[in-house]
Amino acid sequence: MKDTSCNAMWEKLNLDLEAHDGLLEVLGKFYGDIYLSQAGRLQGMEYLDFVLSEIHGLRVQELQAAKQGGRKVVGAFCVFVPEELVLAADAICVGLCAGVEAGKEAVEKILPRNTCALIKSFVGFKLARLCPFTESCDLIVGETTCDGKKKAYETFSEYAPLYVMEIPQMKMASDRALWKAEIIRFKDRVEALTGNKIRGGALNESIRIVNERRRVLQRLNHLRAAVPAPISGRDVLLVNQVSFYDDPLRFTQKIRELCDQLEVRVESGEGIVPKGTPRLMLSGCPMAVPNWKLPYLVESSGAVIVGEESCVGTRNTRDLVDEDAPALDGMIDAIVDRYMKIDCACFTPNKERLEHVVGMARELGVDGVIHYTLSFCQPYAMEALKVEKVLQQAGIPFLNIETDYSMEDVEQLKTRVEAFVEMVS
Ligand code: SF4
Ligand code: SF4
C-alpha cells in the first residue's frame, strides 16, 4: 500500500510522512493476510483490492482535484449525516474511517483512557496527522449520538473544522420536529460552506444517487444470503466499508458488476464455503475500515458470516429516501423520515432494533448471532443484554464479544469464537 508518488500530496496535507508510511505498511500486510489469502474470490473483488491498495492515493488525489475545481469535502463519522444534502450542494461526502488505533498516547492525554476505540481513533488520526481524508475535509460533521462522541467533539473541535448535529434520542413527534430543524440547519450550513443553494432538482438527483447505492448493497445482501454462502462475510464488510468513501456513482456501478457475477455463482449452486458451514450473523457496533479483527477470527474458525446488523451493514442500507416528493420541502421531509428510522442503540426505547435482529437472523437462516460491542460503548453494551434475551426466546444461539482495536485479546477471542462455532455446528 506504500505509494511514494503521493508523497508531495501527503506533505502538502501536512501528514507525518514517516508515521504514515508505517501505517500503510502495516495495513498492506494486514490486508494481504486477511483478504488476498482467501481462495475462490470473485473477479469483481479486484476493484475493492485496487481501491484499498490506493486507499490514501488515488481517491485522495480525486478529492484534491475536486477541491482545486472549487468543490468542498465534508467528512462524517456516522450514518446520521444526510449525504443527500452534501451532494445536492455539489460537495463530496466521505466517511472518516476510525477503525484502527492511531496516536493512542497523544489521545489519552486529552481523552479518558476508558473511551471507545472508535472515538480515540478519529481523534488520534487527527493528532498524529495520519489521515489524508481528515486533512482534506473543509468541514467535519459530528453528531450527538452517544455521550462519548459528543464530549469528544468539544475537544476535537480545537483541532478540526467541526460542525455538530443534534440527534434526537427518542422517536416522538417532538423528536421528529427537532430532527427536521437540524436537517434544515445542516442544509443552511452546507449551502454557506459551498456557496451553492440546494434546489429541488439537485436534491432529487442526489436522493436517487444515494438510494441507488443502497439498492445495490441490498441486492448484494440478498445474493450473499444464498446457501451455500457465495461470498465471504469479510468481502461484504469490505464492500460496505468502501461505500463510505468511494465516488457513489462509480461504486454503485462496480458493485452492480460484482452482483452480476455473484448471481451466476448462486445460480450454479457454488459457494465460497461448503454447504453445511455454520452461518453466523454479526450485530452491534459499526466496523469502520480497517477493523477486520472479529470477522477474520470468525471466518478462520470454520464459520461464514452472512449478515451484518450494523451501521457498516444493513442499518445503513435498509431504508431508502422516498424519491417521489415533488418539491424541495417534501424532499426534506422524506430525508427526515428516512433517517428517523435508523435504529442506533443511542435511541430509547429501541425496540425496532431487537425486531430487526431477530427478523434478519431468521431470514438469513443463521446458526447463531455474535454481538459485537466496542469496549466502553455503553449503548451497545446495554442493548447486548436485550438482544441476547430476544434471541434466546427465538431459539437462536448468541455470543457476546466486547473488544477494541488492539491485538492483545486475539487468542482469547479465537478460543471463544471457536467454541461457539463448534457449539452451533
Ligand atoms: S452506531 Fe449509532 S452512532 Fe455509530 S455510526 Fe451508527 S448511528 Fe452513528
Ligand atoms: S461505538 Fe458506541 S461509544 Fe463508540 S462512538 Fe459508537 S455509540 Fe459511541
Coordinates of C-alpha atoms and ligand atoms in Angstrom, one line a residue, residues 115-119 122 145-149 285-286 344-346 373-380, ligand 2:
T115 CA -13.2 6.0 25.8
C116 CA -14.4 3.7 23.0
A117 CA -11.8 2.8 20.4
L118 CA -13.7 4.4 17.5
I119 CA -13.6 7.8 19.2
F122 CA -10.7 9.6 15.0
T145 CA -25.4 10.2 19.2
C146 CA -23.6 9.0 22.3
D147 CA -22.1 10.8 25.3
G148 CA -18.6 9.7 24.4
K149 CA -18.8 11.3 20.9
C285 CA -21.2 -1.5 16.7
P286 CA -20.0 -0.4 13.3
C344 CA -29.0 3.1 16.6
A345 CA -28.6 2.0 20.2
C346 CA -28.5 5.7 21.2
T373 CA -19.5 -4.2 21.3
L374 CA -16.6 -1.9 21.4
S375 CA -15.2 -1.7 24.9
F376 CA -16.6 1.3 26.8
C377 CA -19.6 1.7 24.4
Q378 CA -22.5 1.8 26.9
P379 CA -25.4 2.0 24.4
Y380 CA -24.4 -1.2 22.6
Ligands
SF4_2 S1 -19.2 2.6 19.3 FE1 -20.6 3.3 21.0 S2 -19.3 4.6 22.3 FE2 -18.2 4.4 20.4 S3 -18.9 6.2 19.2 FE3 -20.3 4.5 18.6 S4 -22.1 4.6 20.0 FE4 -20.4 5.9 20.8

